[in-house]
């Protein structure tokens, strides 16, 4: 076995025949690899490497001229990204005094050590007596608070300076979350409150099931993707590090959210794509297509967010952020979210389109750029339909409780769409979808021009193979 290739398991090769280190010549049409040449699956043509031992040595690169053209575009871009990271790199998350509201609370770990059933009338005796009027939500809640069996849970703090300390939590019978003995919980700590009220349960500890689910996901990716799956997981970890170590702290430090998102997204794009798909002309074309589409999304998003007067401050979380850090541009933060949210789907579209054009060229090296573009765009149209539908449904699923509230209120569609909370999601969806749709023809055109222009000067005297001859795989 030779050395493993990159995550994409494809090296950059010329369109001419090149002997491998063992002295054998191979063409892309030889063996069963060519039968799959026109496909655009996760690893089209990989079977050719198995059938003819192409993995024994690196394939010939594309022409020197083509590499220089691609480098002339990508090197300045990558340099600008590195400079942006250095200039905007934060010194860490800015410190602030905790407000004790929402997520801005000091929390510790706890465990339910005992649960007993008690009469709600006894434990809710300190509440305002019910008036008997159940026509209002407050009245119904007051009446229900005096009826039925409540749970009296004893919680033990298991972390922090007060580890071992116990307190009592009363759980109403209609509470959405019930506590069982042995359940791990997250408790909030309020140091300024009276001693008996300093701790309260805020949530259930879900670390174990979340960790198991993450482990199953990683195992599935590695089992199916093998080495490529491992590299994909590494790229995912790198993306998360860029997000948590650069993008979020830089925004909190007061840097322009749009600039931070552009620099951070570009860094994620370069690292993830080249780690997963290898340092090749094919990947470079996908990077260029993604970059152009991101720029379009940024321009459209900036224009329509301003035109629609979207503030970006629409719920409790954004309100809390604005209260803690009033210098953050919330509309810029909204635009940054649009760009980052679109990046993952853009990567998929641009890589798929680039691979499709490369494989079409391998199947028929005689195809010119126009023929390659027409064939590639036919594949892209199917991709557009599925991706746009996926994006819209993803946003609709996330906003489902909100849509239910509007349905209950019997609001008209125009009223719902005009509300800022929904208008943000509409703008986010449509701007991202326009960028995705545009990425298909842009990336297909770039790939068709690049792959058809690959004519190494040093091999100009070699006659290209005809339709029925043995062809060298172009990458």
Coordinates of C-alpha atoms in Angstrom, one line a residue:
X1 CA 0.0 0.0 0.0
X2 CA 1.3 3.5 -0.8
X3 CA 0.8 6.6 1.3
X4 CA -2.8 7.7 1.9
X5 CA -4.0 10.6 -0.1
X6 CA -5.9 13.7 1.1
X7 CA -9.5 13.7 2.4
X8 CA -10.7 13.9 -1.2
X9 CA -8.4 11.1 -2.1
X10 CA -7.7 12.8 -5.4
X11 CA -4.5 14.4 -6.6
X12 CA -4.2 17.0 -9.3
X13 CA -3.3 15.3 -12.6
X14 CA -2.8 16.5 -16.2
X15 CA -5.0 15.5 -19.1
X16 CA -2.1 13.7 -20.7
X17 CA -0.8 10.2 -20.1
X18 CA 1.8 10.0 -17.4
X19 CA 3.8 6.8 -16.4
X20 CA 3.4 5.8 -12.8
X21 CA 6.5 5.0 -10.6
X22 CA 6.3 1.4 -11.7
X23 CA 6.6 2.2 -15.4
X24 CA 2.9 1.6 -16.3
X25 CA 0.8 4.0 -18.3
X26 CA -2.8 4.5 -17.3
X27 CA -5.7 6.4 -18.9
X28 CA -8.8 7.5 -17.2
X29 CA -10.9 5.4 -19.5
X30 CA -9.2 2.2 -18.6
X31 CA -11.0 -0.2 -16.2
X32 CA -14.2 0.3 -14.5
X33 CA -13.3 3.7 -13.1
X34 CA -14.3 5.3 -16.4
X35 CA -17.7 3.8 -16.2
X36 CA -18.4 6.1 -13.3
X37 CA -16.6 9.1 -14.7
X38 CA -19.7 11.2 -15.3
X39 CA -21.0 10.7 -11.8
X40 CA -20.8 13.2 -9.1
X41 CA -20.9 11.1 -6.0
X42 CA -18.7 11.4 -2.9
X43 CA -15.7 9.7 -4.6
X44 CA -16.2 9.3 -8.3
X45 CA -13.5 7.4 -10.0
X46 CA -12.0 6.2 -6.8
X47 CA -12.4 2.6 -8.1
X48 CA -9.8 3.5 -10.8
X49 CA -7.2 3.9 -8.1
X50 CA -8.0 0.4 -6.8
X51 CA -8.2 -1.3 -10.2
X52 CA -4.9 0.1 -11.5
X53 CA -2.9 0.8 -8.4
X54 CA -2.8 4.6 -9.1
X55 CA -2.3 5.2 -5.3
X56 CA 1.2 3.9 -5.6
X57 CA 2.5 7.3 -6.6
X58 CA 1.3 10.9 -6.9
X59 CA -0.5 11.8 -10.1
X60 CA 1.0 14.4 -12.4
X61 CA -0.1 18.0 -11.5
X62 CA -2.1 20.3 -13.8
X63 CA -0.1 22.6 -16.0
X64 CA 2.3 25.1 -14.5
X65 CA 0.5 28.0 -16.1
X66 CA -2.9 27.0 -14.7
X67 CA -1.4 26.6 -11.2
X68 CA 0.1 30.1 -11.4
X69 CA -3.2 31.6 -12.4
X70 CA -5.0 29.9 -9.5
X71 CA -2.3 30.8 -7.1
X72 CA -2.4 34.5 -8.3
X73 CA -6.0 34.6 -7.2
X74 CA -5.9 32.5 -4.0
X75 CA -2.6 33.6 -2.4
X76 CA -3.6 37.2 -2.0
X77 CA -7.0 36.2 -0.7
X78 CA -5.4 33.7 1.8
X79 CA -2.9 36.4 2.8
X80 CA -5.7 38.9 3.4
X81 CA -7.5 36.4 5.6
X82 CA -4.4 35.8 7.7
X83 CA -3.8 39.5 8.1
X84 CA -7.4 39.9 9.1
X85 CA -7.1 37.2 11.7
X86 CA -4.0 38.8 13.2
X87 CA -5.4 42.3 13.3
X88 CA -8.8 41.3 14.7
X89 CA -7.7 38.5 16.9
X90 CA -9.3 39.1 20.4
X91 CA -7.5 39.0 23.7
X92 CA -10.3 36.8 25.1
X93 CA -13.9 37.3 26.0
X94 CA -14.4 40.7 27.8
X95 CA -15.2 40.4 31.5
X96 CA -18.5 41.8 32.7
X97 CA -20.5 41.8 35.9
X98 CA -23.2 39.1 35.8
X99 CA -26.8 40.2 35.7
X100 CA -28.3 36.9 36.8
X101 CA -30.7 37.0 33.9
X102 CA -31.1 34.1 31.4
X103 CA -27.8 32.5 30.4
X104 CA -25.9 35.3 32.2
X105 CA -26.0 33.4 35.6
X106 CA -23.5 31.6 37.6
X107 CA -24.3 27.9 37.5
X108 CA -23.1 24.8 39.2
X109 CA -23.9 21.1 38.9
X110 CA -26.4 19.3 41.2
X111 CA -28.2 16.0 41.8
X112 CA -31.7 15.1 43.0
X113 CA -31.2 13.0 46.1
X114 CA -34.8 12.7 47.2
X115 CA -38.3 13.3 45.9
X116 CA -41.5 13.2 48.0
X117 CA -45.2 13.8 47.2
X118 CA -46.8 16.7 49.2
X119 CA -50.1 18.6 49.1
X120 CA -49.7 21.6 46.9
X121 CA -51.9 23.6 49.3
X122 CA -49.2 23.1 52.0
X123 CA -46.1 24.1 50.0
X124 CA -47.8 27.0 48.2
X125 CA -49.3 28.5 51.3
X126 CA -47.2 31.6 50.9
X127 CA -48.7 32.4 47.6
X128 CA -51.5 34.9 47.1
X129 CA -54.8 33.1 47.8
X130 CA -56.8 32.4 44.6
X131 CA -59.8 34.6 44.0
X132 CA -61.7 31.8 42.2
X133 CA -61.7 33.8 39.0
X134 CA -60.3 31.5 36.3
X135 CA -61.0 33.8 33.4
X136 CA -57.4 34.9 33.3
X137 CA -54.2 32.9 33.1
X138 CA -53.1 34.4 36.5
X139 CA -56.3 33.2 38.1
X140 CA -56.1 29.7 36.6
X141 CA -52.5 29.4 37.8
X142 CA -53.4 30.6 41.3
X143 CA -56.2 28.0 41.6
X144 CA -54.1 25.2 40.2
X145 CA -51.3 26.1 42.6
X146 CA -53.5 25.1 45.5
X147 CA -54.7 21.8 44.0
X148 CA -53.2 18.4 43.4
X149 CA -50.0 16.8 44.5
X150 CA -46.7 18.6 44.1
X151 CA -43.2 17.2 44.3
X152 CA -40.7 18.3 47.0
X153 CA -37.3 17.6 45.6
X154 CA -34.1 17.7 47.6
X155 CA -31.2 18.9 45.5
X156 CA -27.5 18.5 46.5
X157 CA -25.0 20.8 44.9
X158 CA -22.1 18.7 43.5
X159 CA -19.7 21.4 42.2
X160 CA -18.3 24.7 43.3
X161 CA -17.4 26.1 46.7
X162 CA -20.8 24.9 48.2
X163 CA -20.5 21.3 47.1
X164 CA -22.5 19.1 49.4
X165 CA -25.0 21.8 50.3
X166 CA -28.7 20.9 49.9
X167 CA -31.8 22.9 49.1
X168 CA -35.4 22.1 48.4
X169 CA -37.2 22.7 45.0
X170 CA -41.0 22.5 44.7
X171 CA -42.2 21.1 41.4
X172 CA -45.8 21.9 40.4
X173 CA -47.9 19.1 39.0
X174 CA -48.3 20.9 35.6
X175 CA -44.6 21.8 35.3
X176 CA -43.2 20.8 31.9
X177 CA -40.1 19.3 33.6
X178 CA -40.5 16.8 36.5
X179 CA -37.6 15.7 38.6
X180 CA -36.7 12.1 39.5
X181 CA -34.4 10.8 42.2
X182 CA -30.8 10.5 40.8
X183 CA -31.4 13.0 38.0
X184 CA -28.5 15.4 37.4
X185 CA -29.5 19.0 37.2
X186 CA -28.0 22.4 36.6
X187 CA -28.5 24.9 39.4
X188 CA -28.3 28.7 39.3
X189 CA -26.4 30.5 42.1
X190 CA -27.5 34.0 43.2
X191 CA -24.9 35.2 45.8
X192 CA -26.9 38.3 46.7
X193 CA -30.1 36.4 47.5
X194 CA -31.1 35.2 51.0
X195 CA -29.2 32.0 51.9
X196 CA -32.3 29.8 51.5
X197 CA -32.9 31.2 48.0
X198 CA -29.4 31.3 46.6
X199 CA -29.8 28.1 44.6
X200 CA -32.5 27.0 42.2
X201 CA -32.8 24.4 39.5
X202 CA -32.7 25.8 36.0
X203 CA -32.3 22.8 33.8
X204 CA -31.5 19.1 33.5
X205 CA -27.9 17.9 33.0
X206 CA -27.9 16.4 29.5
X207 CA -24.1 15.9 29.1
X208 CA -24.1 12.1 29.0
X209 CA -26.8 11.6 26.3
X210 CA -25.3 14.5 24.2
X211 CA -21.8 13.0 24.5
X212 CA -23.2 9.5 23.5
X213 CA -25.0 11.0 20.5
X214 CA -21.9 12.9 19.4
X215 CA -19.9 9.6 19.7
X216 CA -22.4 7.7 17.6
X217 CA -22.2 10.5 15.0
X218 CA -18.4 10.5 14.9
X219 CA -18.3 6.7 14.7
X220 CA -20.8 6.7 11.8
X221 CA -18.8 9.3 9.9
X222 CA -15.5 7.4 10.3
X223 CA -17.0 4.0 9.5
X224 CA -18.6 5.3 6.3
X225 CA -16.1 8.0 5.3
X226 CA -13.0 6.2 6.6
X227 CA -9.9 8.5 6.2
X228 CA -12.0 11.2 4.6
X229 CA -14.5 11.0 7.5
X230 CA -11.6 11.5 10.0
X231 CA -10.5 14.6 8.1
X232 CA -14.1 15.8 8.0
X233 CA -14.3 15.6 11.8
X234 CA -11.0 17.4 12.2
X235 CA -12.2 20.1 9.9
X236 CA -15.4 20.3 11.9
X237 CA -13.3 20.8 15.1
X238 CA -11.2 23.4 13.4
X239 CA -14.3 25.3 12.3
X240 CA -15.7 25.2 15.9
X241 CA -12.4 26.5 17.2
X242 CA -12.4 29.5 14.8
X243 CA -16.0 30.2 15.8
X244 CA -15.3 30.1 19.6
X245 CA -11.8 31.5 19.7
X246 CA -12.0 34.2 17.1
X247 CA -15.5 35.1 15.8
X248 CA -17.5 35.3 19.0
X249 CA -14.9 37.0 21.3
X250 CA -14.0 39.5 18.5
X251 CA -17.6 40.5 18.1
X252 CA -17.9 40.9 21.9
X253 CA -14.8 43.1 21.9
X254 CA -16.5 45.5 19.7
X255 CA -15.1 44.6 16.2
X256 CA -17.5 45.1 13.3
X257 CA -19.6 41.8 13.2
X258 CA -19.7 41.8 9.4
X259 CA -15.9 42.1 9.0
X260 CA -15.3 39.5 11.7
X261 CA -17.8 37.1 10.0
X262 CA -16.2 37.6 6.6
X263 CA -12.7 36.9 7.9
X264 CA -13.8 34.0 10.1
X265 CA -15.9 32.4 7.4
X266 CA -13.1 32.7 4.9
X267 CA -10.7 31.1 7.3
X268 CA -13.1 28.2 8.0
X269 CA -13.7 27.8 4.3
X270 CA -10.0 27.6 3.4
X271 CA -9.1 25.2 6.3
X272 CA -12.2 22.9 5.9
X273 CA -12.2 22.6 2.1
X274 CA -8.4 22.0 1.7
X275 CA -8.3 19.6 4.7
X276 CA -11.2 17.6 3.4
X277 CA -10.7 17.7 -0.3
X278 CA -6.9 18.1 -0.7
X279 CA -4.7 20.9 -2.1
X280 CA -5.8 20.7 -5.8
X281 CA -7.0 22.8 -8.6
X282 CA -10.5 21.2 -8.1
X283 CA -10.6 22.4 -4.5
X284 CA -9.3 25.8 -5.5
X285 CA -12.1 26.3 -7.9
X286 CA -14.6 25.3 -5.2
X287 CA -13.0 27.9 -2.9
X288 CA -13.3 30.6 -5.6
X289 CA -17.0 29.7 -6.2
X290 CA -17.7 29.8 -2.5
X291 CA -16.0 33.1 -2.0
X292 CA -17.9 34.8 -4.9
X293 CA -21.2 33.5 -3.5
X294 CA -20.4 34.7 0.0
X295 CA -19.6 38.2 -1.3
X296 CA -23.0 38.2 -3.1
X297 CA -24.8 37.1 0.1
X298 CA -23.0 39.8 2.1
X299 CA -23.9 42.5 -0.4
X300 CA -27.5 41.4 -0.7
X301 CA -27.9 40.9 3.1
X302 CA -26.5 44.3 3.9
X303 CA -28.8 46.1 1.4
X304 CA -32.0 44.3 2.4
X305 CA -31.4 44.4 6.2
X306 CA -30.9 48.1 5.9
X307 CA -33.9 48.6 3.5
X308 CA -36.2 46.6 5.7
X309 CA -35.0 48.4 8.9
X310 CA -34.2 45.1 10.7
X311 CA -32.6 45.9 14.0
X312 CA -31.5 42.4 14.9
X313 CA -32.8 42.9 18.4
X314 CA -36.0 40.9 18.5
X315 CA -36.0 38.5 21.4
X316 CA -34.8 38.1 25.0
X317 CA -31.4 36.7 24.0
X318 CA -30.5 39.6 21.6
X319 CA -32.0 42.0 24.1
X320 CA -29.7 40.7 26.8
X321 CA -26.7 40.9 24.5
X322 CA -27.5 44.5 23.6
X323 CA -27.9 45.3 27.3
X324 CA -24.6 43.8 28.3
X325 CA -22.7 45.1 25.2
X326 CA -24.5 48.1 23.8
X327 CA -21.6 48.9 21.5
X328 CA -22.3 45.7 19.4
X329 CA -24.0 46.5 16.1
X330 CA -27.0 44.2 16.3
X331 CA -28.0 44.5 12.6
X332 CA -24.4 43.7 11.7
X333 CA -24.6 40.7 14.0
X334 CA -27.7 39.6 12.1
X335 CA -25.8 39.9 8.8
X336 CA -22.9 38.0 10.2
X337 CA -25.3 35.1 11.1
X338 CA -26.6 35.0 7.6
X339 CA -23.1 34.7 6.2
X340 CA -21.9 32.0 8.6
X341 CA -25.2 30.1 8.3
X342 CA -24.9 30.0 4.5
X343 CA -21.3 28.8 4.5
X344 CA -21.9 25.2 5.3
X345 CA -24.4 24.6 2.5
X346 CA -22.3 26.6 0.0
X347 CA -19.4 24.3 0.6
X348 CA -21.5 21.3 -0.3
X349 CA -22.9 22.9 -3.5
X350 CA -19.5 24.3 -4.8
X351 CA -17.6 21.1 -4.2
X352 CA -20.3 18.9 -5.8
X353 CA -20.5 21.1 -8.9
X354 CA -16.7 21.3 -9.3
X355 CA -16.4 17.5 -9.0
X356 CA -19.2 17.0 -11.5
X357 CA -17.5 19.1 -14.1
X358 CA -14.1 17.4 -13.5
X359 CA -15.7 14.0 -13.9
X360 CA -17.5 15.0 -17.0
X361 CA -14.2 16.2 -18.5
X362 CA -12.6 12.9 -17.5
X363 CA -15.4 11.0 -19.3
X364 CA -15.0 13.1 -22.5
X365 CA -11.8 15.2 -22.6
X366 CA -12.9 16.6 -26.0
X367 CA -15.8 18.6 -24.4
X368 CA -15.2 22.3 -24.6
X369 CA -16.1 24.8 -21.8
X370 CA -19.6 25.4 -23.2
X371 CA -20.4 21.7 -23.4
X372 CA -19.0 21.2 -19.9
X373 CA -21.0 24.1 -18.5
X374 CA -24.3 22.9 -20.1
X375 CA -23.8 19.4 -18.8
X376 CA -22.8 20.6 -15.3
X377 CA -25.6 23.0 -15.0
X378 CA -28.1 20.2 -15.7
X379 CA -26.7 18.5 -12.6
X380 CA -26.8 21.8 -10.7
X381 CA -30.5 22.4 -11.3
X382 CA -31.4 19.3 -9.3
X383 CA -29.1 20.4 -6.6
X384 CA -30.6 23.9 -6.5
X385 CA -34.1 22.5 -6.0
X386 CA -33.2 20.3 -3.1
X387 CA -30.9 22.7 -1.3
X388 CA -33.3 25.7 -1.4
X389 CA -36.1 23.5 -0.1
X390 CA -33.7 22.2 2.7
X391 CA -32.8 25.8 3.7
X392 CA -36.4 27.0 3.9
X393 CA -37.6 24.0 5.9
X394 CA -34.6 24.3 8.3
X395 CA -35.6 27.9 9.1
X396 CA -39.3 27.0 9.3
X397 CA -38.5 24.2 11.7
X398 CA -36.5 26.4 13.9
X399 CA -39.3 29.0 14.0
X400 CA -42.1 26.5 14.4
X401 CA -43.3 27.6 17.9
X402 CA -43.4 31.2 16.7
X403 CA -45.4 30.2 13.7
X404 CA -47.8 28.3 15.9
X405 CA -48.3 31.5 18.0
X406 CA -49.2 33.5 14.9
X407 CA -51.6 30.8 13.9
X408 CA -53.3 30.8 17.3
X409 CA -53.7 34.6 17.1
X410 CA -55.3 34.1 13.6
X411 CA -53.0 36.7 12.1
X412 CA -53.0 37.2 8.4
X413 CA -50.0 36.1 6.3
X414 CA -49.1 39.7 5.6
X415 CA -49.1 40.6 9.3
X416 CA -47.0 37.6 10.2
X417 CA -44.4 38.4 7.4
X418 CA -44.2 42.1 8.4
X419 CA -43.3 41.4 12.0
X420 CA -39.6 41.9 12.5
X421 CA -39.1 38.5 14.1
X422 CA -40.4 36.7 11.0
X423 CA -39.1 39.3 8.6
X424 CA -35.6 38.5 9.8
X425 CA -36.0 34.8 9.0
X426 CA -37.5 35.6 5.6
X427 CA -34.6 37.9 4.7
X428 CA -32.1 35.4 6.1
X429 CA -33.7 32.5 4.0
X430 CA -34.1 34.4 0.8
X431 CA -30.6 36.0 0.8
X432 CA -29.0 32.7 1.6
X433 CA -31.0 31.0 -1.1
X434 CA -30.1 33.5 -3.7
X435 CA -26.4 33.0 -2.8
X436 CA -26.8 29.2 -3.1
X437 CA -28.6 29.5 -6.4
X438 CA -25.9 31.8 -7.8
X439 CA -23.1 29.5 -6.6
X440 CA -24.2 26.8 -9.1
X441 CA -23.7 28.7 -12.4
X442 CA -20.7 30.6 -11.0
X443 CA -18.8 27.5 -9.8
X444 CA -19.8 25.4 -12.8
X445 CA -18.5 28.2 -15.2
X446 CA -15.3 28.5 -13.3
X447 CA -14.7 24.7 -13.2
X448 CA -15.5 24.4 -17.0
X449 CA -13.1 27.2 -17.9
X450 CA -10.3 25.8 -15.6
X451 CA -10.5 22.2 -16.5
X452 CA -10.8 22.8 -20.3
X453 CA -7.9 25.3 -20.2
X454 CA -5.5 22.7 -18.8
X455 CA -3.2 22.1 -21.7
X456 CA 0.4 21.5 -20.4
X457 CA 2.8 23.2 -22.8
X458 CA 5.4 20.5 -22.2
X459 CA 3.1 17.8 -23.5
X460 CA 1.6 19.9 -26.4
X461 CA 3.1 17.5 -29.0
X462 CA 1.1 14.5 -27.6
X463 CA -2.1 13.9 -29.5
X464 CA -5.1 13.8 -27.2
X465 CA -7.0 10.6 -27.0
X466 CA -10.2 10.2 -29.0
X467 CA -13.6 9.2 -27.7
X468 CA -12.7 5.5 -27.8
X469 CA -9.1 5.7 -26.7
X470 CA -7.5 5.5 -23.3
X471 CA -7.6 8.8 -21.5
X472 CA -5.7 10.3 -18.7
X473 CA -7.7 11.5 -15.7
X474 CA -7.7 15.3 -15.4
X475 CA -7.8 16.8 -11.9

